[in-house]
mmCIF file of C-alpha atoms in Angstrom:
data_model
loop_
_atom_site.group_PDB
_atom_site.id
_atom_site.type_symbol
_atom_site.label_atom_id
_atom_site.label_comp_id
_atom_site.label_asym_id
_atom_site.label_seq_id
_atom_site.Cartn_x
_atom_site.Cartn_y
_atom_site.Cartn_z
ATOM 1 C CA MET A 1 -9.510 -3.063 -32.074
ATOM 2 C CA ASN A 2 -9.765 -0.946 -35.198
ATOM 3 C CA THR A 3 -6.899 1.167 -36.489
ATOM 4 C CA GLY A 4 -8.917 4.379 -36.074
ATOM 5 C CA VAL A 5 -9.137 3.874 -32.327
ATOM 6 C CA GLU A 6 -5.475 2.853 -32.121
ATOM 7 C CA LYS A 7 -4.560 6.063 -33.941
ATOM 8 C CA LEU A 8 -6.637 8.017 -31.392
ATOM 9 C CA PHE A 9 -4.629 6.408 -28.584
ATOM 10 C CA GLU A 10 -1.322 7.248 -30.291
ATOM 11 C CA GLU A 11 -2.338 10.866 -30.936
ATOM 12 C CA GLY A 12 -3.778 11.175 -27.436
ATOM 13 C CA ALA A 13 -0.528 9.913 -25.920
ATOM 14 C CA VAL A 14 1.434 12.554 -27.826
ATOM 15 C CA ARG A 15 -0.935 15.280 -26.588
ATOM 16 C CA LEU A 16 -0.827 13.957 -23.011
ATOM 17 C CA LEU A 17 2.978 13.923 -22.959
ATOM 18 C CA GLY A 18 2.969 17.441 -24.406
ATOM 19 C CA ARG A 19 0.586 18.705 -21.677
ATOM 20 C CA ALA A 20 2.697 17.313 -18.828
ATOM 21 C CA SER A 21 4.938 19.849 -17.123
ATOM 22 C CA ASP A 22 7.351 16.912 -16.567
ATOM 23 C CA ASN A 23 6.751 13.969 -18.875
ATOM 24 C CA ARG A 24 9.619 12.061 -17.210
ATOM 25 C CA SER A 25 11.162 11.477 -20.671
ATOM 26 C CA LEU A 26 8.531 8.842 -21.353
ATOM 27 C CA GLY A 27 7.842 7.818 -24.905
ATOM 28 C CA ARG A 28 4.403 7.517 -26.397
ATOM 29 C CA GLU A 29 4.783 3.714 -26.611
ATOM 30 C CA VAL A 30 4.968 3.584 -22.796
ATOM 31 C CA VAL A 31 1.871 5.724 -22.247
ATOM 32 C CA VAL A 32 -0.388 4.219 -24.941
ATOM 33 C CA PRO A 33 -1.093 0.993 -22.963
ATOM 34 C CA ARG A 34 -2.246 3.053 -19.940
ATOM 35 C CA ILE A 35 -4.476 5.229 -22.108
ATOM 36 C CA THR A 36 -5.846 2.151 -23.859
ATOM 37 C CA ALA A 37 -6.655 0.450 -20.534
ATOM 38 C CA ALA A 38 -8.390 3.562 -19.156
ATOM 39 C CA VAL A 39 -10.464 4.150 -22.305
ATOM 40 C CA ASN A 40 -11.451 0.483 -22.435
ATOM 41 C CA LYS A 41 -12.438 0.493 -18.766
ATOM 42 C CA TYR A 42 -14.374 3.749 -18.682
ATOM 43 C CA LEU A 43 -15.774 4.044 -22.211
ATOM 44 C CA LEU A 44 -15.454 1.115 -24.600
ATOM 45 C CA ARG A 45 -16.414 -1.659 -22.190
ATOM 46 C CA ASP A 46 -19.925 -0.257 -21.861
ATOM 47 C CA ASN A 47 -20.160 1.254 -25.340
ATOM 48 C CA PRO A 48 -17.827 -0.183 -27.995
ATOM 49 C CA ASP A 49 -19.183 2.413 -30.436
ATOM 50 C CA THR A 50 -18.153 5.428 -28.333
ATOM 51 C CA PRO A 51 -17.640 8.340 -30.736
ATOM 52 C CA HIS A 52 -14.015 9.218 -31.463
ATOM 53 C CA THR A 53 -14.574 12.789 -30.276
ATOM 54 C CA GLU A 54 -15.641 11.488 -26.869
ATOM 55 C CA ILE A 55 -12.571 9.220 -26.670
ATOM 56 C CA ALA A 56 -10.254 12.115 -27.585
ATOM 57 C CA LYS A 57 -11.942 14.352 -24.981
ATOM 58 C CA PHE A 58 -11.541 11.638 -22.321
ATOM 59 C CA ILE A 59 -7.818 11.315 -23.086
ATOM 60 C CA ASP A 60 -7.376 15.081 -23.020
ATOM 61 C CA GLU A 61 -8.941 15.215 -19.547
ATOM 62 C CA MET A 62 -6.551 12.637 -18.074
ATOM 63 C CA GLN A 63 -4.126 13.899 -15.406
ATOM 64 C CA ALA A 64 -0.962 14.167 -17.520
ATOM 65 C CA ASP A 65 1.579 14.950 -14.779
ATOM 66 C CA ASP A 66 0.184 12.408 -12.337
ATOM 67 C CA LEU A 67 0.021 9.657 -14.960
ATOM 68 C CA CYS A 68 3.573 10.336 -16.156
ATOM 69 C CA LEU A 69 4.809 10.254 -12.551
ATOM 70 C CA ILE A 70 3.144 6.906 -11.882
ATOM 71 C CA VAL A 71 4.305 5.309 -15.133
ATOM 72 C CA ALA A 72 7.871 6.484 -14.416
ATOM 73 C CA CYS A 73 7.651 4.973 -10.910
ATOM 74 C CA GLU A 74 6.470 1.679 -12.373
ATOM 75 C CA ARG A 75 9.459 1.702 -14.692
ATOM 76 C CA GLY A 76 11.817 2.003 -11.703
ATOM 77 C CA ASP A 77 12.718 5.696 -12.036
ATOM 78 C CA GLU A 78 14.171 6.531 -8.597
ATOM 79 C CA ASN A 79 13.764 10.292 -9.139
ATOM 80 C CA ALA A 80 10.074 9.724 -9.837
ATOM 81 C CA TRP A 81 9.770 7.631 -6.641
ATOM 82 C CA ASN A 82 11.442 10.349 -4.626
ATOM 83 C CA ASP A 83 9.061 12.932 -6.132
ATOM 84 C CA LEU A 84 6.047 10.729 -5.415
ATOM 85 C CA VAL A 85 7.015 10.242 -1.775
ATOM 86 C CA GLU A 86 7.927 13.908 -1.308
ATOM 87 C CA ARG A 87 4.749 15.229 -2.902
ATOM 88 C CA PHE A 88 2.268 12.785 -1.401
ATOM 89 C CA THR A 89 3.548 11.772 2.049
ATOM 90 C CA ALA A 90 1.331 14.385 3.713
ATOM 91 C CA THR A 91 -1.706 13.171 1.730
ATOM 92 C CA VAL A 92 -1.078 9.527 2.656
ATOM 93 C CA ARG A 93 -0.479 10.356 6.335
ATOM 94 C CA SER A 94 -3.593 12.519 6.532
ATOM 95 C CA ALA A 95 -5.726 9.782 4.973
ATOM 96 C CA ALA A 96 -4.159 7.180 7.274
ATOM 97 C CA ARG A 97 -4.939 9.316 10.337
ATOM 98 C CA SER A 98 -8.555 9.656 9.206
ATOM 99 C CA ALA A 99 -8.863 5.901 8.805
ATOM 100 C CA SER A 100 -7.102 4.925 12.046
ATOM 101 C CA THR A 101 -7.934 5.119 15.727
ATOM 102 C CA THR A 102 -4.392 5.759 16.975
ATOM 103 C CA GLU A 103 -1.307 7.560 15.711
ATOM 104 C CA ASP A 104 0.659 4.276 15.729
ATOM 105 C CA ALA A 105 -2.010 2.565 13.638
ATOM 106 C CA ALA A 106 -1.977 5.518 11.234
ATOM 107 C CA GLU A 107 1.793 5.307 10.847
ATOM 108 C CA ASP A 108 1.615 1.537 10.230
ATOM 109 C CA LEU A 109 -1.095 2.089 7.630
ATOM 110 C CA ALA A 110 0.901 4.822 5.872
ATOM 111 C CA GLN A 111 3.982 2.589 5.742
ATOM 112 C CA SER A 112 1.874 -0.270 4.386
ATOM 113 C CA ILE A 113 0.620 1.985 1.602
ATOM 114 C CA TRP A 114 4.141 2.833 0.450
ATOM 115 C CA ALA A 115 5.017 -0.865 0.482
ATOM 116 C CA GLU A 116 1.907 -1.671 -1.580
ATOM 117 C CA LEU A 117 2.717 1.104 -4.032
ATOM 118 C CA TYR A 118 6.337 0.073 -4.373
ATOM 119 C CA GLY A 119 5.319 -3.527 -4.913
ATOM 120 C CA LEU A 120 7.263 -5.642 -2.449
ATOM 121 C CA ARG A 121 5.513 -8.788 -3.670
ATOM 122 C CA ALA A 122 6.208 -10.215 -7.128
ATOM 123 C CA ARG A 123 3.674 -11.078 -9.822
ATOM 124 C CA LYS A 124 3.791 -14.344 -11.774
ATOM 125 C CA ASP A 125 5.999 -12.675 -14.402
ATOM 126 C CA GLY A 126 8.559 -11.644 -11.755
ATOM 127 C CA MET A 127 7.715 -7.931 -11.911
ATOM 128 C CA PRO A 128 6.718 -6.099 -8.706
ATOM 129 C CA ALA A 129 3.011 -6.391 -7.857
ATOM 130 C CA SER A 130 2.304 -2.713 -7.318
ATOM 131 C CA LYS A 131 -1.008 -0.968 -6.823
ATOM 132 C CA LEU A 132 0.309 1.771 -9.120
ATOM 133 C CA ALA A 133 -0.928 -0.306 -12.048
ATOM 134 C CA TYR A 134 -4.495 0.591 -11.011
ATOM 135 C CA TYR A 135 -4.063 4.345 -11.376
ATOM 136 C CA SER A 136 -5.794 5.305 -14.619
ATOM 137 C CA GLY A 137 -5.060 9.020 -14.730
ATOM 138 C CA ARG A 138 -8.759 9.756 -14.794
ATOM 139 C CA GLY A 139 -8.818 11.560 -11.435
ATOM 140 C CA SER A 140 -6.221 13.263 -9.298
ATOM 141 C CA LEU A 141 -3.433 11.158 -7.868
ATOM 142 C CA ALA A 142 -4.070 12.626 -4.405
ATOM 143 C CA GLY A 143 -7.706 11.482 -4.513
ATOM 144 C CA TRP A 144 -6.701 8.050 -5.764
ATOM 145 C CA LEU A 145 -4.127 7.688 -2.975
ATOM 146 C CA ARG A 146 -6.750 8.600 -0.361
ATOM 147 C CA ALA A 147 -9.000 5.867 -1.791
ATOM 148 C CA VAL A 148 -6.143 3.338 -1.671
ATOM 149 C CA VAL A 149 -5.475 4.219 1.982
ATOM 150 C CA ALA A 150 -9.170 3.833 2.830
ATOM 151 C CA GLN A 151 -9.353 0.447 1.093
ATOM 152 C CA LEU A 152 -6.237 -0.817 2.834
ATOM 153 C CA ALA A 153 -7.660 0.354 6.182
ATOM 154 C CA VAL A 154 -10.803 -1.695 5.489
ATOM 155 C CA ASP A 155 -8.691 -4.722 4.553
ATOM 156 C CA VAL A 156 -6.621 -4.393 7.754
ATOM 157 C CA PHE A 157 -9.784 -4.020 9.836
ATOM 158 C CA ARG A 158 -11.314 -7.133 8.258
ATOM 159 C CA LYS A 159 -8.164 -9.142 8.863
ATOM 160 C CA GLN A 160 -7.976 -8.006 12.494
ATOM 161 C CA SER A 161 -11.676 -8.583 13.131
ATOM 162 C CA ARG A 162 -11.267 -12.218 12.088
ATOM 163 C CA LEU A 163 -8.597 -12.552 14.772
ATOM 164 C CA VAL A 164 -10.590 -10.870 17.543
ATOM 165 C CA GLN A 165 -11.474 -13.089 20.466
ATOM 166 C CA THR A 166 -15.117 -12.639 21.336
ATOM 167 C CA GLU A 167 -16.700 -12.997 24.724
ATOM 168 C CA GLU A 168 -20.377 -13.040 23.872
ATOM 169 C CA ASP A 169 -22.337 -15.639 21.930
ATOM 170 C CA THR A 170 -23.941 -12.935 19.806
ATOM 171 C CA ASP A 171 -20.471 -11.782 18.729
ATOM 172 C CA LEU A 172 -19.605 -15.317 17.658
ATOM 173 C CA ASP A 173 -22.890 -15.628 15.774
ATOM 174 C CA ARG A 174 -22.272 -12.333 14.010
ATOM 175 C CA LEU A 175 -18.717 -13.324 13.016
ATOM 176 C CA ALA A 176 -19.960 -16.708 11.791
ATOM 177 C CA ARG A 177 -22.547 -15.011 9.563
ATOM 178 C CA VAL A 178 -19.896 -12.678 8.141
ATOM 179 C CA ALA A 179 -17.667 -15.656 7.395
ATOM 180 C CA GLU A 180 -20.576 -17.296 5.558
ATOM 181 C CA GLY A 181 -21.182 -14.160 3.532
ATOM 182 C CA GLN A 182 -24.391 -13.150 5.313
ATOM 183 C CA PRO A 183 -24.908 -9.504 6.163
ATOM 184 C CA ILE A 184 -23.686 -8.503 9.586
ATOM 185 C CA VAL A 185 -26.920 -6.592 10.215
ATOM 186 C CA ALA A 186 -28.685 -9.919 10.689
ATOM 187 C CA GLY A 187 -26.775 -10.445 13.966
ATOM 188 C CA ILE A 188 -27.635 -7.080 15.459
ATOM 189 C CA PRO A 189 -30.595 -7.385 17.829
ATOM 190 C CA ASN A 190 -33.723 -5.421 17.114
ATOM 191 C CA PRO A 191 -33.873 -2.507 19.609
ATOM 192 C CA GLU A 192 -37.580 -3.191 20.312
ATOM 193 C CA GLU A 193 -36.864 -6.839 21.100
ATOM 194 C CA SER A 194 -33.995 -5.805 23.397
ATOM 195 C CA MET A 195 -36.285 -3.476 25.340
ATOM 196 C CA SER A 196 -38.988 -6.121 25.823
ATOM 197 C CA ASN A 197 -36.570 -8.718 27.265
#
């Protein structure tokens, strides 16, 4: 990476920390890797020659407070964790209710989200494997959390559907096709054929 782009990241980090109403006492060196990852993902991967003005504009549109909160959480700042939970519990619960069929399932899903965010599993380097690492700061944290809840709900549904005992041959055929990577639509009977039988 050229020094001009690196300088943009450094300057952008300083501006981002300055825009945050609470920068969580983070230093620029902590924020630069997040900015770098987001710019690489959303701009430079598809166009390595993205103009510097566009890169600077992208950085200046990042969600400063949300990104600082998440980076502080990743660094083990308990006050940041408490703020995250306090500010976003209602968002997570609402999204979990929308993605669940029962209140109990919604509560389980919401608790699973906090566990995923906290990172109860460890990565190869011993650090917590947290989904927080995927937040880029590009959009609102509330929107990102709703997307994480929705994705986890899909994952839970898939896991449970593999464990479902079926009673009809067509259900078994459909599950077998899904397991083989074939579209599930192939197992759904054609309504016209059903009517003629």
